[in-house]
CSV table of C-alpha atoms (C1' of nucleotides) in Angstrom, one decimal:
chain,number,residue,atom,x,y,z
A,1,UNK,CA,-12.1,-6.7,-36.0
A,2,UNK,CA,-12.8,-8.8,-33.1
A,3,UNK,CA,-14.6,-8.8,-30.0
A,4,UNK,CA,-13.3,-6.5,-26.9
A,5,UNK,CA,-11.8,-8.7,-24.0
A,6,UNK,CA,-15.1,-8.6,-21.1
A,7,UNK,CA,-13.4,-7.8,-17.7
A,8,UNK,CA,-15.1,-8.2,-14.5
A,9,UNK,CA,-12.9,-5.2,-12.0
A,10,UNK,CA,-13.3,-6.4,-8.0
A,11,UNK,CA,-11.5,-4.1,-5.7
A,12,UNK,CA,-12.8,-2.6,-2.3
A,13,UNK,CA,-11.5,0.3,-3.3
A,14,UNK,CA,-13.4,2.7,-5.5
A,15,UNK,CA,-10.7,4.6,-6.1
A,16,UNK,CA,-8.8,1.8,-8.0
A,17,UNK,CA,-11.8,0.5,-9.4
A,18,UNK,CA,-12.3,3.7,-11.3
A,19,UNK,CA,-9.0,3.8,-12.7
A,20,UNK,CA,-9.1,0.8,-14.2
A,21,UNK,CA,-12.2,1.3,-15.9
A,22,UNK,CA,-11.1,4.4,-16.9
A,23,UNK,CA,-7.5,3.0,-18.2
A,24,UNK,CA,-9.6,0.2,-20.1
A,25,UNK,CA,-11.8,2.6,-21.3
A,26,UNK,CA,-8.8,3.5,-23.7
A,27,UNK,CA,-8.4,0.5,-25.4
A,28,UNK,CA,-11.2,-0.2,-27.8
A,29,UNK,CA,-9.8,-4.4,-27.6
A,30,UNK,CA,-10.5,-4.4,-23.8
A,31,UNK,CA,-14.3,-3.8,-22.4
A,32,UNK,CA,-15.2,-3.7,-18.5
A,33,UNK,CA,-18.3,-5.2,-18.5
A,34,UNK,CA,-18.7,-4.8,-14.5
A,35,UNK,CA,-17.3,-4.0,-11.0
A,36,UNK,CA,-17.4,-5.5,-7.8
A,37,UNK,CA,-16.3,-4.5,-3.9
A,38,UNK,CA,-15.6,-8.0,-2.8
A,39,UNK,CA,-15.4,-11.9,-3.8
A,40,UNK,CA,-19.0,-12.8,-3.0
A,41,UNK,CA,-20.3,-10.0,-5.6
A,42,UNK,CA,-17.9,-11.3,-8.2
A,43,UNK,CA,-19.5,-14.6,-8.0
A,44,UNK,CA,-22.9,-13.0,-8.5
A,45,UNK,CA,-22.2,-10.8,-11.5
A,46,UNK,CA,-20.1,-14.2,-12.6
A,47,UNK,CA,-23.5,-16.0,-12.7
A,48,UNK,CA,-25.1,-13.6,-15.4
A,49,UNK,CA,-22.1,-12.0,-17.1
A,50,UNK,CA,-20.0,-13.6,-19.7
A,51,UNK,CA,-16.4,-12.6,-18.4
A,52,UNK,CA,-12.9,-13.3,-19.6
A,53,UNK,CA,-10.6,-11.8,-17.3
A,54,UNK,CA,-11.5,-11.0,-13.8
A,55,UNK,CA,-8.9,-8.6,-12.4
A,56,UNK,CA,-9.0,-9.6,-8.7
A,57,UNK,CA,-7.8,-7.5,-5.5
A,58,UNK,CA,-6.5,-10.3,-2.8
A,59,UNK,CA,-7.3,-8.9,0.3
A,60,UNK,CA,-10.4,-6.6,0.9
A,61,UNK,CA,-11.8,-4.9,3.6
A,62,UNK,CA,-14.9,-7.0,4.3
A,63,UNK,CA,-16.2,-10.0,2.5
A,64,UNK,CA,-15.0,-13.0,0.5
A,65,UNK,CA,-11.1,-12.3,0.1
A,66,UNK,CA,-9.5,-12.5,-3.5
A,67,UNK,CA,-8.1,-16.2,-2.6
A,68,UNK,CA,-11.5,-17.6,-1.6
A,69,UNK,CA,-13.1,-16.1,-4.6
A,70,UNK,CA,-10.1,-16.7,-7.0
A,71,UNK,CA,-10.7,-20.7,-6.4
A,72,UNK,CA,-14.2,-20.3,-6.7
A,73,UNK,CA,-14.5,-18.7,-9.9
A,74,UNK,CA,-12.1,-21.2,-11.2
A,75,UNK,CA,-14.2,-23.9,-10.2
A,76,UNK,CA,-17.0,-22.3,-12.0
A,77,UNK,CA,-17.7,-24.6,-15.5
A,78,UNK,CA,-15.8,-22.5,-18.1
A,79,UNK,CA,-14.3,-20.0,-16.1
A,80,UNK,CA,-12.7,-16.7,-17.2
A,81,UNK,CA,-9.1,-16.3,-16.0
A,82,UNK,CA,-8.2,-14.7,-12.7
A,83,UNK,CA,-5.2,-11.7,-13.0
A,84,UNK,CA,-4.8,-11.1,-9.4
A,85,UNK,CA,-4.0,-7.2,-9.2
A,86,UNK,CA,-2.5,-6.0,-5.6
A,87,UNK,CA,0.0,-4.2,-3.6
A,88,UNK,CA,1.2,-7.3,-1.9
A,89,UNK,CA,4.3,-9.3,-2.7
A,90,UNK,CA,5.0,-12.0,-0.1
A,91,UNK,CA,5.9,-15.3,-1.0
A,92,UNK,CA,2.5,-16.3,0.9
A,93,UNK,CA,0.0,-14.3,-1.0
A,94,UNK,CA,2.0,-15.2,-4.6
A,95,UNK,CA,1.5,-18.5,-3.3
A,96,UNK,CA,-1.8,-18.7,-2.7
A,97,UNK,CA,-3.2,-16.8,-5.5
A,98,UNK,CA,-1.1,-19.3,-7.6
A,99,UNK,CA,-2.4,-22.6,-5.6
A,100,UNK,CA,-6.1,-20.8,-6.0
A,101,UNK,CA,-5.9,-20.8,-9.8
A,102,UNK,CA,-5.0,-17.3,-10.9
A,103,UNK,CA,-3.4,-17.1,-13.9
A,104,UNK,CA,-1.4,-14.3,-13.3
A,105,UNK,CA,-0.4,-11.9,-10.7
A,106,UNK,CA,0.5,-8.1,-10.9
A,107,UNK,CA,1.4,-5.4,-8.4
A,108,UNK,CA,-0.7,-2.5,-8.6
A,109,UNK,CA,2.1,-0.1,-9.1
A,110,UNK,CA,2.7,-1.8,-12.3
A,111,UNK,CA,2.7,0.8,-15.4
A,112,UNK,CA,-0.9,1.0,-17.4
A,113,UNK,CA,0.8,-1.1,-20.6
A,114,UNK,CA,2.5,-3.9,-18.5
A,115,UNK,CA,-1.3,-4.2,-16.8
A,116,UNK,CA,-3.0,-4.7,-20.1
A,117,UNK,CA,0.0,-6.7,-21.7
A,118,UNK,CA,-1.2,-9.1,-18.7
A,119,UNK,CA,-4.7,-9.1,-19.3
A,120,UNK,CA,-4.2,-10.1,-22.6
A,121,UNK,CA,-2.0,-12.9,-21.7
A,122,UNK,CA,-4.5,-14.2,-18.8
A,123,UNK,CA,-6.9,-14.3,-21.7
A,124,UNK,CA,-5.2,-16.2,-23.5
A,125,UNK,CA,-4.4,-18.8,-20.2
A,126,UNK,CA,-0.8,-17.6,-20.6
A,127,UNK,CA,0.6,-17.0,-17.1
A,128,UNK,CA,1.3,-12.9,-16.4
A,129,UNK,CA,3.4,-12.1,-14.0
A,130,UNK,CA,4.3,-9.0,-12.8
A,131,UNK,CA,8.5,-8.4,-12.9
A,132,UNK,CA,9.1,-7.9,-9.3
A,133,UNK,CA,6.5,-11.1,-8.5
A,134,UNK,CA,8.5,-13.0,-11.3
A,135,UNK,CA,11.9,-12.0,-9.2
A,136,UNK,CA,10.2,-13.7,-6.1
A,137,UNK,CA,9.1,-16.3,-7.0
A,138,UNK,CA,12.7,-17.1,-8.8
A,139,UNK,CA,14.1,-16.4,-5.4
A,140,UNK,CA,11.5,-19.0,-3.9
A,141,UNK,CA,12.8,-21.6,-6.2
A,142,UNK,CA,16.1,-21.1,-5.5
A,143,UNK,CA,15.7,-21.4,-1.8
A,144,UNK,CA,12.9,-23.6,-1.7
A,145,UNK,CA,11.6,-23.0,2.3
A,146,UNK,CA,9.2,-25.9,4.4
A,147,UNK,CA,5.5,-25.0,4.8
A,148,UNK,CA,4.7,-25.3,8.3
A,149,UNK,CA,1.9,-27.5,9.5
A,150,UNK,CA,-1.5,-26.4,10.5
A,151,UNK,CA,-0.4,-26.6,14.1
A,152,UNK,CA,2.6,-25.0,13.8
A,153,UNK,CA,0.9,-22.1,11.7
A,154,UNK,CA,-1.2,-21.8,14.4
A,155,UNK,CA,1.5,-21.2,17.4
A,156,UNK,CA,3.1,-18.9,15.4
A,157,UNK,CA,0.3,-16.9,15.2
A,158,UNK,CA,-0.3,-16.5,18.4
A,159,UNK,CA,3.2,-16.3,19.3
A,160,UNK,CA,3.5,-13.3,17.0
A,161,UNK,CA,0.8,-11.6,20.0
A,162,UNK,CA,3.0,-12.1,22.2
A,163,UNK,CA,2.1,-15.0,24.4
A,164,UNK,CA,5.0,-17.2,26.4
A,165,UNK,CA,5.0,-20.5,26.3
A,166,UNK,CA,3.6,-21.3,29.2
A,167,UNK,CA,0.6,-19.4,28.0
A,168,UNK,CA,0.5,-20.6,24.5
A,169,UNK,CA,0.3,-24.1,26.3
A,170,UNK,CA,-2.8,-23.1,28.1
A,171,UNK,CA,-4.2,-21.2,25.2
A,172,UNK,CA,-4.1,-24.3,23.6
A,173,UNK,CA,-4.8,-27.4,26.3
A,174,UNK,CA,-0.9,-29.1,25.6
A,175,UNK,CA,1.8,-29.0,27.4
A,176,UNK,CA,4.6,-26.6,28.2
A,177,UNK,CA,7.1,-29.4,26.0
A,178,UNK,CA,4.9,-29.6,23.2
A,179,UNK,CA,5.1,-26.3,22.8
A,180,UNK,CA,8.4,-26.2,23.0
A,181,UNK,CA,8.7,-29.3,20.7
A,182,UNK,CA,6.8,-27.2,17.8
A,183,UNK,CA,8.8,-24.3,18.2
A,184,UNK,CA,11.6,-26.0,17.4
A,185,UNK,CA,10.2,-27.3,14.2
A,186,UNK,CA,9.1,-23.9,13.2
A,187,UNK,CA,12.4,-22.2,14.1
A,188,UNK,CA,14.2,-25.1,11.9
A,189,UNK,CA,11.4,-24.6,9.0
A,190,UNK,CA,11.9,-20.7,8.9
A,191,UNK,CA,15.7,-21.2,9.7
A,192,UNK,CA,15.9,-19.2,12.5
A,193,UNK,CA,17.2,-19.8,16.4
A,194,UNK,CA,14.4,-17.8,18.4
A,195,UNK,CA,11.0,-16.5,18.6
A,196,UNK,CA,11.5,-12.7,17.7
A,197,UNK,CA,13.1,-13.4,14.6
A,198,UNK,CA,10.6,-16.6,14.0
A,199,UNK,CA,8.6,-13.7,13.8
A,200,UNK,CA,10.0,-11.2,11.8
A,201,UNK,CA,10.7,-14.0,9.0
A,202,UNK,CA,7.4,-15.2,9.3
A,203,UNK,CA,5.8,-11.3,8.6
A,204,UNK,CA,8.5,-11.1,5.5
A,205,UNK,CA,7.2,-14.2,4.0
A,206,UNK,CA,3.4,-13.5,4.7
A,207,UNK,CA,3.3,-16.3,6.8
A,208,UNK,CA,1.6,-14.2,9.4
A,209,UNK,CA,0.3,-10.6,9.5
A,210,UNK,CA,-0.3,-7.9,11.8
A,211,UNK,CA,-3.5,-7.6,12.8
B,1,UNK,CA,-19.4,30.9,-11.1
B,2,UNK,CA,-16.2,30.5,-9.3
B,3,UNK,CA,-12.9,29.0,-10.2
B,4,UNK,CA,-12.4,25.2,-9.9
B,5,UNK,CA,-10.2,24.0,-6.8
B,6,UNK,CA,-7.1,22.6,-8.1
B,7,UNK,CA,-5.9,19.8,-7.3
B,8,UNK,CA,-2.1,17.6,-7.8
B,9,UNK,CA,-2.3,14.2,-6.7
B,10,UNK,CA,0.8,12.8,-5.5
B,11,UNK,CA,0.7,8.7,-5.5
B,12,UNK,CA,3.0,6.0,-6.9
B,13,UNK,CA,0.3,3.8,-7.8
B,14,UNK,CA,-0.7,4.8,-11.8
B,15,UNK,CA,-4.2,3.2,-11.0
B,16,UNK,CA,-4.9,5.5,-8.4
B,17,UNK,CA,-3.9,8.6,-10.0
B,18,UNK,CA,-6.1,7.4,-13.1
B,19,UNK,CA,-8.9,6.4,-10.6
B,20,UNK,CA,-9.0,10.3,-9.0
B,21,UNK,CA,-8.1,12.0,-12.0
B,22,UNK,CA,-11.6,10.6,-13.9
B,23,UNK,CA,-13.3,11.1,-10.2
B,24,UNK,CA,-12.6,14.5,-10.4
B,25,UNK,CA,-13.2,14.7,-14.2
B,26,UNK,CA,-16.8,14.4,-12.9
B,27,UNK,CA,-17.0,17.5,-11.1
B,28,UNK,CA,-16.9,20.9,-12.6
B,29,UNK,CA,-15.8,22.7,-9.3
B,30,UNK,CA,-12.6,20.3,-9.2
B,31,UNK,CA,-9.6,20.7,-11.6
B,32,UNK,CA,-6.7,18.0,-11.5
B,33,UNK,CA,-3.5,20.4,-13.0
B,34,UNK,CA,-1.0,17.3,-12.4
B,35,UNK,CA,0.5,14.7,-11.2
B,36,UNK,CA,3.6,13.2,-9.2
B,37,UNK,CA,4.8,9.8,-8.2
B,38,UNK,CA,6.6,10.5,-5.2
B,39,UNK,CA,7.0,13.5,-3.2
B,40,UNK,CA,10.1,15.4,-4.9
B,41,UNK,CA,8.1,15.3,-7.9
B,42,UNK,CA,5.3,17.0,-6.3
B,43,UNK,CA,7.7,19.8,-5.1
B,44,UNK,CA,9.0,20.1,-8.4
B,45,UNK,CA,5.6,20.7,-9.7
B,46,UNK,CA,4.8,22.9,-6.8
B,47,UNK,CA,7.5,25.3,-7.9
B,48,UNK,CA,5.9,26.7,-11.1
B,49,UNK,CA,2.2,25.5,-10.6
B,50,UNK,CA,-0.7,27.0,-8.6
B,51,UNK,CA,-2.3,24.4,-6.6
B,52,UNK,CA,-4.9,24.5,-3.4
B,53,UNK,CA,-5.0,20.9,-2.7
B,54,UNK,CA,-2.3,18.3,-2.6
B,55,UNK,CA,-4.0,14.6,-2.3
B,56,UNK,CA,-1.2,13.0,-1.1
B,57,UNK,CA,-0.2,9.1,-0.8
B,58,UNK,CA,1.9,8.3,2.3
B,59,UNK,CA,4.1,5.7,0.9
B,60,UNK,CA,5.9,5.6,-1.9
B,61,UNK,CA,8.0,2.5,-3.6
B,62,UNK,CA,10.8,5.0,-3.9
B,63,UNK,CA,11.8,8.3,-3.8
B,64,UNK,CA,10.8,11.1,-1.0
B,65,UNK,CA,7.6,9.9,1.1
B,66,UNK,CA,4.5,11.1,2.2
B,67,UNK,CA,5.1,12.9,5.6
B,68,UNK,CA,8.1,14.0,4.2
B,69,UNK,CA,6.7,15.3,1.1
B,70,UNK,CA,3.8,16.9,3.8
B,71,UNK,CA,6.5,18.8,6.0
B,72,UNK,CA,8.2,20.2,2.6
B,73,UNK,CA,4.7,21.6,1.0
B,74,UNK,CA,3.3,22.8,4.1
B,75,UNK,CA,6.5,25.3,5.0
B,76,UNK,CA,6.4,26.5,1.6
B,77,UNK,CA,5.3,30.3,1.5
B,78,UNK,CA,0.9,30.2,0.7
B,79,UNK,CA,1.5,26.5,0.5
B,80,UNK,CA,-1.7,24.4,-0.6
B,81,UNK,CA,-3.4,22.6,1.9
B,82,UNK,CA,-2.2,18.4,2.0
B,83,UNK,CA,-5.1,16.0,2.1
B,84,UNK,CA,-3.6,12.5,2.4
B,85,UNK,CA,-4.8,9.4,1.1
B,86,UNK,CA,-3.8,6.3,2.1
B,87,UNK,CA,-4.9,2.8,2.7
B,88,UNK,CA,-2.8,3.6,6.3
B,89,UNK,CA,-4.6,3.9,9.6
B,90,UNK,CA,-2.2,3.0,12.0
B,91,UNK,CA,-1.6,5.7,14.8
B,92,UNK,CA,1.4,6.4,14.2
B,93,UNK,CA,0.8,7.3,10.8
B,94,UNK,CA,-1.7,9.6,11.0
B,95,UNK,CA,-0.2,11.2,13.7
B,96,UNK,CA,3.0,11.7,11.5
B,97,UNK,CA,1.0,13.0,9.0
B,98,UNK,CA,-0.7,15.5,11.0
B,99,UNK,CA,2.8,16.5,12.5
B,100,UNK,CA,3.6,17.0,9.1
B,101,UNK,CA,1.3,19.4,8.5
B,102,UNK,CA,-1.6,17.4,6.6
B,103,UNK,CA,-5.2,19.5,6.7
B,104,UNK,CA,-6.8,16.1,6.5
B,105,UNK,CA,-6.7,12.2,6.0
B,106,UNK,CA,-8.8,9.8,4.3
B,107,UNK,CA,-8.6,6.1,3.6
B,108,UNK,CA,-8.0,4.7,0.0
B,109,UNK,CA,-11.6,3.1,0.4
B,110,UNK,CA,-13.8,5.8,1.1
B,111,UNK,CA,-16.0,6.3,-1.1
B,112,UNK,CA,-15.9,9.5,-4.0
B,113,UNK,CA,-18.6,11.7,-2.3
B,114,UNK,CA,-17.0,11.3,1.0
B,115,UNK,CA,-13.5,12.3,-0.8
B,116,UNK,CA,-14.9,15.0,-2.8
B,117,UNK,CA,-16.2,16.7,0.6
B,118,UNK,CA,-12.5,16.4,2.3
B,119,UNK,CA,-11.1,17.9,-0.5
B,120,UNK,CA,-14.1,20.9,-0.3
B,121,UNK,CA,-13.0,21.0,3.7
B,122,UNK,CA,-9.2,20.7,3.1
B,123,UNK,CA,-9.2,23.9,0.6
B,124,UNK,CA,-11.4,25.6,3.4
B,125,UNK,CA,-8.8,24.6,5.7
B,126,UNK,CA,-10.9,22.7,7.8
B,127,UNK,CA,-9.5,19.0,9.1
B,128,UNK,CA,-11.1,16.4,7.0
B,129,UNK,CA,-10.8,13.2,8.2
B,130,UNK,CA,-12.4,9.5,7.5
B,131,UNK,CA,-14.7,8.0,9.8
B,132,UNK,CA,-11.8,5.1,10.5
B,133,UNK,CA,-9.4,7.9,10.9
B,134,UNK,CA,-11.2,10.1,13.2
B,135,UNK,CA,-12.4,6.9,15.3
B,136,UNK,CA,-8.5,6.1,15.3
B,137,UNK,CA,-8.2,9.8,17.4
B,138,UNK,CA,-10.9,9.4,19.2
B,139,UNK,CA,-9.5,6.0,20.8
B,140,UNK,CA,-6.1,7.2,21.1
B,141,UNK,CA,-6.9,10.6,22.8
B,142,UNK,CA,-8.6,8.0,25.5
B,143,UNK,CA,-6.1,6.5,25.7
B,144,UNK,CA,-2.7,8.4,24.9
B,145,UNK,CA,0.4,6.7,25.0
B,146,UNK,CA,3.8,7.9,25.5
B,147,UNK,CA,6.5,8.4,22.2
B,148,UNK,CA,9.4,6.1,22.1
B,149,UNK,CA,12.8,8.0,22.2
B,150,UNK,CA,15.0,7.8,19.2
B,151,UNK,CA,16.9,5.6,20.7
B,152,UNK,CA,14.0,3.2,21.9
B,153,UNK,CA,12.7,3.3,18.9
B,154,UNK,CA,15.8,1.9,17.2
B,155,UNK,CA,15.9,-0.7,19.8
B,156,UNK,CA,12.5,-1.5,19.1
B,157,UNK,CA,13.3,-1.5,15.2
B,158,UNK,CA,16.7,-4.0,15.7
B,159,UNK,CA,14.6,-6.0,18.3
B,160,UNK,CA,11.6,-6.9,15.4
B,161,UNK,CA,14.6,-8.3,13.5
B,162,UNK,CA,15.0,-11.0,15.8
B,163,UNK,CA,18.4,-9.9,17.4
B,164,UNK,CA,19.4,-11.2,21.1
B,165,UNK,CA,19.7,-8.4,24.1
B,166,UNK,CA,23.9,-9.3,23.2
B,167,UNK,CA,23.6,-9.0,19.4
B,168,UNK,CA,22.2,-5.5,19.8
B,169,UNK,CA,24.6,-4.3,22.6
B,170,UNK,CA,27.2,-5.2,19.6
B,171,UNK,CA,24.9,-4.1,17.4
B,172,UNK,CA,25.0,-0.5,18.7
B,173,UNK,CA,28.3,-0.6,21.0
B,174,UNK,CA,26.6,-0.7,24.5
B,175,UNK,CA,26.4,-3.0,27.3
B,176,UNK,CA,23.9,-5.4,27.6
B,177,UNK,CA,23.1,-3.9,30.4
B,178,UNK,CA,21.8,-0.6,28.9
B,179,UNK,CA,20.3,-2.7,26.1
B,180,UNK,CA,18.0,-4.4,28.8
B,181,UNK,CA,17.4,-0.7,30.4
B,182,UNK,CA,16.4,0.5,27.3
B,183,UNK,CA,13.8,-2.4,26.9
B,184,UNK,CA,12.6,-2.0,30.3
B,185,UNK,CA,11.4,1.6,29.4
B,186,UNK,CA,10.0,0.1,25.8
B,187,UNK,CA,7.6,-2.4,27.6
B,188,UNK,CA,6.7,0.0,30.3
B,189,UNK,CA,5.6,2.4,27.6
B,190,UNK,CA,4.0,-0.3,25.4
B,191,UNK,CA,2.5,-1.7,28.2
B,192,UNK,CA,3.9,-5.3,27.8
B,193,UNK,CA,6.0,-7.4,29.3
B,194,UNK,CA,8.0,-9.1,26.6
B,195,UNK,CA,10.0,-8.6,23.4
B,196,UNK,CA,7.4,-10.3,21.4
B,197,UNK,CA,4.4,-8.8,22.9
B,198,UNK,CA,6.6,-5.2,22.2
B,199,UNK,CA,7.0,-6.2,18.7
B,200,UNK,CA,3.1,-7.3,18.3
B,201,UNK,CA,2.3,-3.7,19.8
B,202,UNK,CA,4.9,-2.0,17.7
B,203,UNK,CA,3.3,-3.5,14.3
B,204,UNK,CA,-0.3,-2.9,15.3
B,205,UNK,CA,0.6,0.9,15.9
B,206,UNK,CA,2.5,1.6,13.1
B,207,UNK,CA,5.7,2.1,15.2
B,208,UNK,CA,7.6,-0.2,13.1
B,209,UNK,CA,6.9,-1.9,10.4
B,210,UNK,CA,7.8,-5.1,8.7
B,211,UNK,CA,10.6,-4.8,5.7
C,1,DT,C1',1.7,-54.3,7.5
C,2,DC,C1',5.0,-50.8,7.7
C,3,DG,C1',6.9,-46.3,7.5
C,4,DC,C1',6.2,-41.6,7.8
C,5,DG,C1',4.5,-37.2,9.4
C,6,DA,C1',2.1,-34.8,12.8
C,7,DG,C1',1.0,-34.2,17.4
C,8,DT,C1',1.9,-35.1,22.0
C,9,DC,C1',4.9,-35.4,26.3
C,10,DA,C1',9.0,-35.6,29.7
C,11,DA,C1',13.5,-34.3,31.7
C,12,DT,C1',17.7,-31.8,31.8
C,13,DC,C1',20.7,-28.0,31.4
C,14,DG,C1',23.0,-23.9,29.9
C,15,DA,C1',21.8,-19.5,27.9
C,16,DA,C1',19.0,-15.6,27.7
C,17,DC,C1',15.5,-12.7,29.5
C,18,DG,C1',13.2,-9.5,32.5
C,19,DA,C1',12.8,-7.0,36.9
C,20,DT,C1',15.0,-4.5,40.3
C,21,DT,C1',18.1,-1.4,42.5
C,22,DG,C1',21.4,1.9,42.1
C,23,DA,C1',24.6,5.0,39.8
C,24,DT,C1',26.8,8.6,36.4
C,25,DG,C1',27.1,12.1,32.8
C,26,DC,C1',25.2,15.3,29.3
C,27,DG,C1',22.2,18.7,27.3
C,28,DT,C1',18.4,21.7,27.6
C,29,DG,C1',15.1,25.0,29.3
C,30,DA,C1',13.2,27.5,33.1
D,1,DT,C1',21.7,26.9,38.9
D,2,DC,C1',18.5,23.2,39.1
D,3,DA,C1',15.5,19.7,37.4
D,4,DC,C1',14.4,16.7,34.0
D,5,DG,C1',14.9,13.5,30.2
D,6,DC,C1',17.9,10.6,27.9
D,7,DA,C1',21.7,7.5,27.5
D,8,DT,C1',24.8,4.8,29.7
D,9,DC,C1',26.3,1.1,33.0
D,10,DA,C1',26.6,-2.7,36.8
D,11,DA,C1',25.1,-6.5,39.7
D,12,DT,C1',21.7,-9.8,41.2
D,13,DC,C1',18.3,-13.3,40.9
D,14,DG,C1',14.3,-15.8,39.5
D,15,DT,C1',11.9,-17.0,35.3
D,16,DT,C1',11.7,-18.3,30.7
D,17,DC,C1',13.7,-20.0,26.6
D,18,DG,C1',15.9,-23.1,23.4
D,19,DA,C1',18.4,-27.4,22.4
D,20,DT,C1',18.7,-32.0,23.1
D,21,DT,C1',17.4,-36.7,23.8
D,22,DG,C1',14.0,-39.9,24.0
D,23,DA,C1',9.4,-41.7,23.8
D,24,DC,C1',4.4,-42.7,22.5
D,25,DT,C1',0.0,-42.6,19.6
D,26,DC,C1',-2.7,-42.0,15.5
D,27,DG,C1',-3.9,-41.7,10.7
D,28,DC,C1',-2.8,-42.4,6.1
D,29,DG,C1',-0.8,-44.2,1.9
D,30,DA,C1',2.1,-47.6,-0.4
DNA sequence: TCGCGAGTCAATCGAACGATTGATGCGTGA
DNA sequence: TCACGCATCAATCGTTCGATTGACTCGCGA
């Protein structure tokens, strides 16, 4: 008989918090040792708490985001393994997590068993993925896509808001051409011939987000 | 000692329906009799099961949606009252919602006492709405804009995909020219005065959303 | 040192966009 | 019947966009 896996929950939503623990609560092999509402919290409890498997929420409502806090905790000395647990599905927030050090990465739609078949496995430093995160990121490797430069993240962002390029240019003290000159490289990058479906793309992908 | 308020909580998240069924567990004076995943479910269960409160998600992976779902329950004869939960707060979500017919809308993040009370208000048939929600109203009765027409609104929809004025006329069999009318009447009504800036608007307000 | 990527800039030109003015037809409710 | 909203269409014109070609500078790593 051995020890329970300890899981740290951290979710802004109490609502999900409180299933979990109470979906954990039904395995005798899997033991939440504590909550928290954001990254910065985690981090705390992390300090005190022996943890194995931190099952992380990516974007909350206020405070450290899951990304942050996902390459924090896996910069701590020993850390426990990171199973990001979220509704999103873009290529950009996969990506991140992944980059940040999370071992694993389900959708929180995913049925009770699949969730704790992926704890198990992120305790074990096996990689979990979740089958419709699995699909995309298969997609991504067939169709490998260009990450844009800081710069040219930037336009895009404020492109998505609407601005023309005239006022992009002032927005950002260049010219009117290097402006232009970037938005060429992002429409090559996101393989697209204008702005509006620059856009759209870049929303698909998680490049960007409404805000 | 009166009877418990009962409760079916419609969400395609398990999580969440484990998260609110043990939140309610807690209370003596609330009753969860079932549970759906999507909104035909929920009518199923409607059918043969007394209920006084549907908590209802707005978006489902698949199968019938929330408002939908809403406008179904609430024409049914002595039909429960709909409470929706939702991590939504775009306008035009909560204003479908309370076209629907819903008696009240919370956030997914509000915490359980604040719930519990909406679901007290909602059986009472009182509106019960989050802070963010009613602050959402409040801004929007300030400053009320006008409804798209169908038509508009699939513009607007085609337009977020990055399509040229020409690849919509072909798009939808009309001129150009009636393309550009049509936009004409989007901005004016949006209050912008370009396709992206429409798009930008269109996300924030819920009008469209990114697929 | 050299090559590369990123950022910057200019000029040119055809295509697309947005604003404006004006018009027609249809369905609906008062 | 009339007025209104919605959908449709045309023409015109100035502005903006996107593609192209070409150039320069800087920082960084091999």
């Amino acid at each position: 008989m051995s020890e329970p896996l300890r899981l740290l929950l951290v979710d802004d939503h109490p609502v999900v918090r409180r299933g979990l623990r109470a979906m954990f609560e039904d395995r005798s092999d899997m033991l939440v040792v504590d909550e928290a509402s954001d990254g910065r919290a985690a981090l705390d409890i992390l300090r005190n708490t022996v943890v194995q498997v931190v099952l992380m929420d990516l974007r909350m409502k206020s405070g450290m985001d899951g990304v942050t806090a996902t390459r924090e905790i896996t910069a701590l000395p020993e850390p426990p393994a990171v199973l990001v647990l979220t509704v999103y599905d873009t290529d950009a927030d996969i990506l991140a997590a992944v980059e940040a050090g999370a071992t694993g990465y389900m959708l929180k739609d995913s049925p009770p068993e699949q969730l704790c078949e992926a704890v198990r496995s992120a305790a074990l430093g096996e990689t979990a993925l979740g089958p419709d995160v699995a699909a995309r990121l298969f997609d991504r490797l067939r169709a490998p896509t260009e990450a844009l430069s800081p710069r040219e993240a930037e336009i895009l962002r404020l492109l998505s808001q609407g601005l023309s390029n005239r006022a992009l240019s002032r927005e950002l003290f260049i010219s009117e051409a290097t402006v232009k000159t970037h938005l060429v490289h992002i429409f090559d990058k996101l393989g697209v011939d204008n702005r509006t479906a620059a856009i759209s793309t870049a929303l698909q992908r998680g490049i960007i987000r409404t805000e």
